[in-house]
Short mmCIF file of C-alpha atoms in Angstrom, two decimals:
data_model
loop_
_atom_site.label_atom_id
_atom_site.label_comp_id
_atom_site.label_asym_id
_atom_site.label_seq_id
_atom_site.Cartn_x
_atom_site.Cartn_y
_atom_site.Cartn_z
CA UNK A 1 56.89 -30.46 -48.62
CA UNK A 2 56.57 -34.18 -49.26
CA UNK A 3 55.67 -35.96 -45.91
CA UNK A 4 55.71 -33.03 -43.65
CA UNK A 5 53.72 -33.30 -40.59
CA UNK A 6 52.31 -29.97 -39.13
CA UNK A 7 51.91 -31.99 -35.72
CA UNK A 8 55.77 -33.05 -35.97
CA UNK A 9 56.53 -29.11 -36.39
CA UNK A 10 54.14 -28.05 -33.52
CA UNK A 11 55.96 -30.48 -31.45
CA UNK A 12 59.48 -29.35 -32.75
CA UNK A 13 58.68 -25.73 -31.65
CA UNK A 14 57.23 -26.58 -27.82
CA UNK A 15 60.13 -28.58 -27.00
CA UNK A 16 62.02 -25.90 -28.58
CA UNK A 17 60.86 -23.54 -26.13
CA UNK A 18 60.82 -26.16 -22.68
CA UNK A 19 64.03 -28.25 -23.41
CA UNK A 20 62.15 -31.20 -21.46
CA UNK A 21 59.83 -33.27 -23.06
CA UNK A 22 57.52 -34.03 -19.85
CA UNK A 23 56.61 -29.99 -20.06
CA UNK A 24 56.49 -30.24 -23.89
CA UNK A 25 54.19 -33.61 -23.37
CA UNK A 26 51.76 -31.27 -20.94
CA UNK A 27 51.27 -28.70 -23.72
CA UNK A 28 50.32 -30.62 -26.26
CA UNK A 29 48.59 -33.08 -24.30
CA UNK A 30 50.08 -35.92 -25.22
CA UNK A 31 52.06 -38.51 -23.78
CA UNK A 32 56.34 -37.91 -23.33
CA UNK A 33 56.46 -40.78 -25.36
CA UNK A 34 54.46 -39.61 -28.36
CA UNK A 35 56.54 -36.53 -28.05
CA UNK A 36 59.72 -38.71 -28.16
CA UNK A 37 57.76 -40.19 -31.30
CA UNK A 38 56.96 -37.24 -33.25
CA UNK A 39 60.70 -35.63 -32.85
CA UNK A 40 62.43 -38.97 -34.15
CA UNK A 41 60.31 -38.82 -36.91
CA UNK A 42 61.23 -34.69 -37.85
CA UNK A 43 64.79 -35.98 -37.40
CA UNK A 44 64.35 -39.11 -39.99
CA UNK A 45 62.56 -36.51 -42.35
CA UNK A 46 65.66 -34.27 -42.27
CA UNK A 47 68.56 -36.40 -41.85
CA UNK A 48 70.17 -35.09 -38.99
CA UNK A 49 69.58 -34.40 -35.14
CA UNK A 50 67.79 -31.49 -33.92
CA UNK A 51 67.89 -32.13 -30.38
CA UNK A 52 70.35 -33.21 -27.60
CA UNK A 53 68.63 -35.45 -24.92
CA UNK A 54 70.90 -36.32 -21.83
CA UNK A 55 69.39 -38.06 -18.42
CA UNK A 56 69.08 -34.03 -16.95
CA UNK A 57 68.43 -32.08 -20.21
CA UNK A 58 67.75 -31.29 -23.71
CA UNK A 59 69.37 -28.45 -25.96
CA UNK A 60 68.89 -27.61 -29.90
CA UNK A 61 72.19 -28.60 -31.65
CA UNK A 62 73.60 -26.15 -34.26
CA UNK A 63 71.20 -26.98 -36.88
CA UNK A 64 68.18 -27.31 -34.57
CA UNK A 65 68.82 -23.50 -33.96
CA UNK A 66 68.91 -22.82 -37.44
CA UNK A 67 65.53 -24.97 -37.89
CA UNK A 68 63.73 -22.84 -35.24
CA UNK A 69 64.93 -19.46 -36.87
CA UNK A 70 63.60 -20.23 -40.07
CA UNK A 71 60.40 -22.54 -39.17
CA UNK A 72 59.04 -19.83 -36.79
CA UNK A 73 58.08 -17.27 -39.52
CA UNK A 74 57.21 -20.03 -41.41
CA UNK A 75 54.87 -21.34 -39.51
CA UNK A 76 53.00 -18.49 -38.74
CA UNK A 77 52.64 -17.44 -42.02
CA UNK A 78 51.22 -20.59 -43.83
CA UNK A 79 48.64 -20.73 -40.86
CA UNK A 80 48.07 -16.62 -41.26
CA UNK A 81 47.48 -17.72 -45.17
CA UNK A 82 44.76 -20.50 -44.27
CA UNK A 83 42.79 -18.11 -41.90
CA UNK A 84 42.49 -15.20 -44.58
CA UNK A 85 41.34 -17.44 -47.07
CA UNK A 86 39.06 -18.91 -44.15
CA UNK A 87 37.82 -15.63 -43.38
CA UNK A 88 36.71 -14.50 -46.73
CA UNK A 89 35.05 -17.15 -46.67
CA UNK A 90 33.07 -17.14 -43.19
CA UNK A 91 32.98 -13.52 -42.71
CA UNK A 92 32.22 -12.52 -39.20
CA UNK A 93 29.15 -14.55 -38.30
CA UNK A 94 27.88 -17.40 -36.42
CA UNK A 95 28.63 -17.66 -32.57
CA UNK A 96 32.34 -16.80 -30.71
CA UNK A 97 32.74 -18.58 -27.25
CA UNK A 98 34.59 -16.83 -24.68
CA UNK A 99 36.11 -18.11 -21.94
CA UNK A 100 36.85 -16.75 -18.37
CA UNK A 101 38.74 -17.29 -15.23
CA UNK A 102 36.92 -16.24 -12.06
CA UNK A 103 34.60 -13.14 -12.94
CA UNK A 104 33.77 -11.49 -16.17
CA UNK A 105 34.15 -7.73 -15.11
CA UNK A 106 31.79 -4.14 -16.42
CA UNK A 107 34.88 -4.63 -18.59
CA UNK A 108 35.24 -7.52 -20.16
CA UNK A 109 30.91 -7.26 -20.80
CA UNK A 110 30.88 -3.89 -22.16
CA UNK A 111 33.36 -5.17 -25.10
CA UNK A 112 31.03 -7.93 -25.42
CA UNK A 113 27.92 -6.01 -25.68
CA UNK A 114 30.03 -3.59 -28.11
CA UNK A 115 31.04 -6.37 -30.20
CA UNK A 116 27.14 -7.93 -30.45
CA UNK A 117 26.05 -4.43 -31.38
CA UNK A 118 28.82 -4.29 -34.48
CA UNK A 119 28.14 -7.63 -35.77
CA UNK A 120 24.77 -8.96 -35.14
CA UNK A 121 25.55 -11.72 -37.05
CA UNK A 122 27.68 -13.36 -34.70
CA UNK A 123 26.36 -14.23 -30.80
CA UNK A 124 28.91 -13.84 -28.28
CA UNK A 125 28.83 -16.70 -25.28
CA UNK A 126 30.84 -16.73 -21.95
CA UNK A 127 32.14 -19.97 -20.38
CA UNK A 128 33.58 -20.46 -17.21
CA UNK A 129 36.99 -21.85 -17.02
CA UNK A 130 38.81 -23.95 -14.35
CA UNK A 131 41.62 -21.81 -12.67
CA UNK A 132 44.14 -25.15 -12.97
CA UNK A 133 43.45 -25.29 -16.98
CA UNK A 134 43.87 -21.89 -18.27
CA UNK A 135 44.45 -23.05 -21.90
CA UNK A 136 42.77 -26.42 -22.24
CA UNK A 137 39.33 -25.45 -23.14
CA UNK A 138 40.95 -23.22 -26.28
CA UNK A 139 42.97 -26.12 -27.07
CA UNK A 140 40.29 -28.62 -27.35
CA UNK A 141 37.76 -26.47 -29.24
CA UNK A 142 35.32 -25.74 -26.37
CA UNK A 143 35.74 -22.25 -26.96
CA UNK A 144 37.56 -20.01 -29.48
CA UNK A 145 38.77 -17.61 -27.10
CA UNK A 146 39.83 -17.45 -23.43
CA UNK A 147 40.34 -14.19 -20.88
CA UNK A 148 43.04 -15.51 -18.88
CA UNK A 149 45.80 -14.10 -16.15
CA UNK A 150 49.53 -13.59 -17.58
CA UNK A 151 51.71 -14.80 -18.02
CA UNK A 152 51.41 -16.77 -21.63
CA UNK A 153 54.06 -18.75 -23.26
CA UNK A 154 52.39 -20.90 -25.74
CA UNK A 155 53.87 -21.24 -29.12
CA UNK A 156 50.23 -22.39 -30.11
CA UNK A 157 48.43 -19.78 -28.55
CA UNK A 158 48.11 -16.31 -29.98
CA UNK A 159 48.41 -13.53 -27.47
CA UNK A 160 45.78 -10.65 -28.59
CA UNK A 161 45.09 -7.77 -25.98
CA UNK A 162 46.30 -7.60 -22.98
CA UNK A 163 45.08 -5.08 -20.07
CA UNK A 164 43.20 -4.98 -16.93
CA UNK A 165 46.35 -4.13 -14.72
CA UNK A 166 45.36 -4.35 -11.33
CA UNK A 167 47.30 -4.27 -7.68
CA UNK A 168 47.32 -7.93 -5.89
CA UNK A 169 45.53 -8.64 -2.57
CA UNK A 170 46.44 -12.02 -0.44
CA UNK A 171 43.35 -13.63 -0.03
CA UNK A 172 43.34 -15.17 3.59
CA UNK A 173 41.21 -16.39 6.76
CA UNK A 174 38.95 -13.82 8.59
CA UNK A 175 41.25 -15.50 11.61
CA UNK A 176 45.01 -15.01 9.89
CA UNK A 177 47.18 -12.72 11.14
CA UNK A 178 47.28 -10.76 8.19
CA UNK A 179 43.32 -10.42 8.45
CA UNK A 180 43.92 -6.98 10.77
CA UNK A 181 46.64 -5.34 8.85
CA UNK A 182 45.80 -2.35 6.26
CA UNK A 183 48.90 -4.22 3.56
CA UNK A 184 51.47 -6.66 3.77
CA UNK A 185 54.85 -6.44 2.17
CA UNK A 186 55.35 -9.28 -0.16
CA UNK A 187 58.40 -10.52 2.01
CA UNK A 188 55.58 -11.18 4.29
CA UNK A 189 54.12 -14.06 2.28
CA UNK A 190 57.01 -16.17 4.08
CA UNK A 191 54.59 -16.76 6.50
CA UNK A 192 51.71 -17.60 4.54
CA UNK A 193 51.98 -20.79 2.89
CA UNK A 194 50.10 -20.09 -0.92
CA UNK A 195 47.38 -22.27 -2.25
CA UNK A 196 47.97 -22.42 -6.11
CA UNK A 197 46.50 -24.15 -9.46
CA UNK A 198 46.74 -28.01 -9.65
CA UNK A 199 47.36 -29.52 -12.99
CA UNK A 200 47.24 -29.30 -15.94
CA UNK A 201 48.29 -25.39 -15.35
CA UNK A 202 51.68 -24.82 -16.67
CA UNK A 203 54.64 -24.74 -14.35
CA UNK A 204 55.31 -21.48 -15.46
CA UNK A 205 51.47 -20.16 -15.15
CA UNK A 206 51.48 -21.88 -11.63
CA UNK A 207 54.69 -20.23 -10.22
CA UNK A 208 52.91 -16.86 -11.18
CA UNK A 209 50.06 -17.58 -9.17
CA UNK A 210 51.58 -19.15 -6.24
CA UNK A 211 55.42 -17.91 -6.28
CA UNK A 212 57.59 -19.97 -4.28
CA UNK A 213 59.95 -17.27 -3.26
CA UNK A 214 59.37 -13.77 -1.77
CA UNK A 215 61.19 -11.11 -4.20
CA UNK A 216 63.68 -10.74 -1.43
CA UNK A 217 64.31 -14.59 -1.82
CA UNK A 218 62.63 -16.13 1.45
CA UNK A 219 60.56 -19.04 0.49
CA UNK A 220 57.01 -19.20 0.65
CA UNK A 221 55.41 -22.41 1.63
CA UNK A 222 53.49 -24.63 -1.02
CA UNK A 223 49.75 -24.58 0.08
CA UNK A 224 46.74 -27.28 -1.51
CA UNK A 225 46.26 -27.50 -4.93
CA UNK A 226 43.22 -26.70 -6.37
CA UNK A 227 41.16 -26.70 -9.15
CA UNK A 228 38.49 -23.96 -9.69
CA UNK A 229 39.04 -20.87 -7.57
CA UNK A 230 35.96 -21.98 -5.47
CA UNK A 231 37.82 -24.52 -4.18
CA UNK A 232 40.65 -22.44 -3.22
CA UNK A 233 38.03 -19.81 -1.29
CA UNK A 234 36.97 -22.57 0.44
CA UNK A 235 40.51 -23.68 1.46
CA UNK A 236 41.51 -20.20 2.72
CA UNK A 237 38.14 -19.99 4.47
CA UNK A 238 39.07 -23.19 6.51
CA UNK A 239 42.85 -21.43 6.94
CA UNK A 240 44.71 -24.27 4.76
CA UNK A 241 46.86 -20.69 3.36
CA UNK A 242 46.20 -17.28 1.12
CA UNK A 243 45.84 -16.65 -2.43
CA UNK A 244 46.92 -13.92 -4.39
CA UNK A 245 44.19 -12.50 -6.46
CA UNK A 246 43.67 -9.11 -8.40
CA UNK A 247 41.65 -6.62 -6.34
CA UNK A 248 38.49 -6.67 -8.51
CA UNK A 249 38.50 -10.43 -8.08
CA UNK A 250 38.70 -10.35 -4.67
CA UNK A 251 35.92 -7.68 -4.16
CA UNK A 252 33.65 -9.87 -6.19
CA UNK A 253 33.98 -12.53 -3.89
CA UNK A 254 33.78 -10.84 -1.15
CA UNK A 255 32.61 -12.81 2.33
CA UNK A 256 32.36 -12.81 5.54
CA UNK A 257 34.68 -15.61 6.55
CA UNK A 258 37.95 -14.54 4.31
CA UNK A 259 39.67 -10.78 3.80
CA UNK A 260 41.66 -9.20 1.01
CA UNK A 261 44.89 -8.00 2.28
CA UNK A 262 46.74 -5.28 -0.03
CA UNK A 263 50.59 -7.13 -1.15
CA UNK A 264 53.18 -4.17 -1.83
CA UNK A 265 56.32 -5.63 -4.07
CA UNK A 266 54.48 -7.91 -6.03
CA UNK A 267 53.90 -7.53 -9.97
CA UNK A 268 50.44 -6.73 -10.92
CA UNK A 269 48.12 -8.82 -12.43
CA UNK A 270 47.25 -8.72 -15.95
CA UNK A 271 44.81 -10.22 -17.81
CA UNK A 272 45.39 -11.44 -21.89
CA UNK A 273 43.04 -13.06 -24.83
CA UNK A 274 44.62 -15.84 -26.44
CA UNK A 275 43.07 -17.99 -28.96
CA UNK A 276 44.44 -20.64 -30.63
CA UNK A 277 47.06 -20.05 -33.97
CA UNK A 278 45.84 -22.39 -35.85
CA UNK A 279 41.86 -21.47 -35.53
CA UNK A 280 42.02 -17.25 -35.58
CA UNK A 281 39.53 -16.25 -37.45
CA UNK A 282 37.64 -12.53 -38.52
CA UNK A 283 34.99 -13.16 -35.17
CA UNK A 284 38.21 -13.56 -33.46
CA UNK A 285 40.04 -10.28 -34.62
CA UNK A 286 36.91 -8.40 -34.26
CA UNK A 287 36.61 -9.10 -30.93
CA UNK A 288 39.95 -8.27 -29.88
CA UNK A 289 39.25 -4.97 -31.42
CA UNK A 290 36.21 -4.65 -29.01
CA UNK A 291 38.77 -5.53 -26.16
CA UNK A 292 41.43 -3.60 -27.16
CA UNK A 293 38.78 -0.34 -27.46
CA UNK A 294 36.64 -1.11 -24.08
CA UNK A 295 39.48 -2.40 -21.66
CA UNK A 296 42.28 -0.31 -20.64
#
């Protein structure tokens, strides 16, 4: 264990999972270059290559695989080790931030209230989170836990509960064409150019939200970018293109100058509470309890 860098192993297991080092760079907020950095330096450690990079893409050699097989496990269980000791420690007590994406539902506020009423030690707080940085605010500390849509694929993220399955609605102009219909069939959306996330949402997380193909494989038109879902109201609302929202999102925002159109043949949404591996923690743990009790 002489000389080994967790942040050169964190690294090791995001590229691992993109095979391109400007998505890995994005996740760990960093530059490509300090990504480059941090993998030549694993390599050095060990002695051999880990990685193929070509001009068009990266793949784990033979003994990269191996690496990832066996640093996985690893990984997770020397951080799983820190947090129980942690825990014993801390107990659950002093305050748990939670973050949210557009509305914090009867839901997602009875688990809260349930939770302050088990440990009235620790004071639950919500924060507001930009719909184009889903993970950002858990990564940098702001708060310890974020309610965000699926999909997650974040090696440094945990993944607690997930629920809140709802049906989709296209959010569009009061003057689309869509605006009179009872549902549209997501082949439809061919015709509706979708306003989606701007960055620093993953490529992944942004396809989700603003898919560029219809599931019959027409291709739906890229709409602005946008940063908080207020913006992206106000874009539909001045008929720049839809958004696809879960239904109790869009009933909460309900207004005059946009509808909610019903989308058959698109997945439903889900909603998941991630936190970060490294920081989990007994408030943490306890709380997803609450969530996994209160929200089906």
């Amino acid at each position: 264990m002489v000389g080994l860098e967790i942040r050169e192993l964190e690294c090791f297991l995001v590229l691992s999972e993109e095979l391109h080092f400007g998505r890995a760079a994005e996740r760990l907020y960093v530059s490509q270059s300090r990504v480059s950095q941090l993998l030549r330096n694993l390599e050095r450690r060990i002695g051999a290559r880990l990685l193929e990079r070509t001009s068009r893409r990266a793949r784990l050699t033979p003994l990269g695989e191996r690496f990832l097989a066996e640093l996985r496990p690893a990984y997770e269980a020397l951080y799983g080790a820190f947090e129980s000791a942690r825990e014993a420690a801390r107990g659950v007590d002093g305050v748990l931030r939670i973050g949210f994406q557009g509305v914090a539902d009867e839901r997602v506020t009875a688990a809260i209230a349930a939770f302050r009423d088990r440990h009235p030690g620790c004071e639950p707080t919500t924060v507001e989170l930009p719909l184009a940085d889903p993970f950002g605010a858990v990564r940098a500390g702001e708060v310890d836990a974020a309610i965000v849509c699926l999909p997650v694929a974040e090696p440094d993220l945990v993944l607690g509960p997930v629920f809140s399955k709802q049906p989709q609605t296209v959010v569009v102009s009061a003057r689309h064409p869509f605006a009179g219909r009872g549902r549209v069939d997501a082949d439809a959306l061919a015709d509706c150019p979708l306003i989606g996330p701007s960055a620093p949402a993953p490529r992944y997380w942004h396809d989700a939200m603003a898919p560029a193909a219809t599931p019959g494989g027409r291709p739906i038109p890229r709409g602005p970018l946008v940063h908080t879902l207020q913006e992206g109201l106000a874009a539909v609302a001045a008929g720049r293109g839809g958004m696809l929202l879960c239904a109790p999102t869009a009933e909460y925002h309900r207004r005059r100058d946009i509808t909610f159109v019903p989308v058959e043949g698109v997945p439903d949404s889900m909603l998941g509470l991630v936190w970060r591996r490294a920081d989990e923690t007994a408030r943490l743990r306890a709380f997803g309890r609450a969530v996994e009790e209160l929200c089906p």
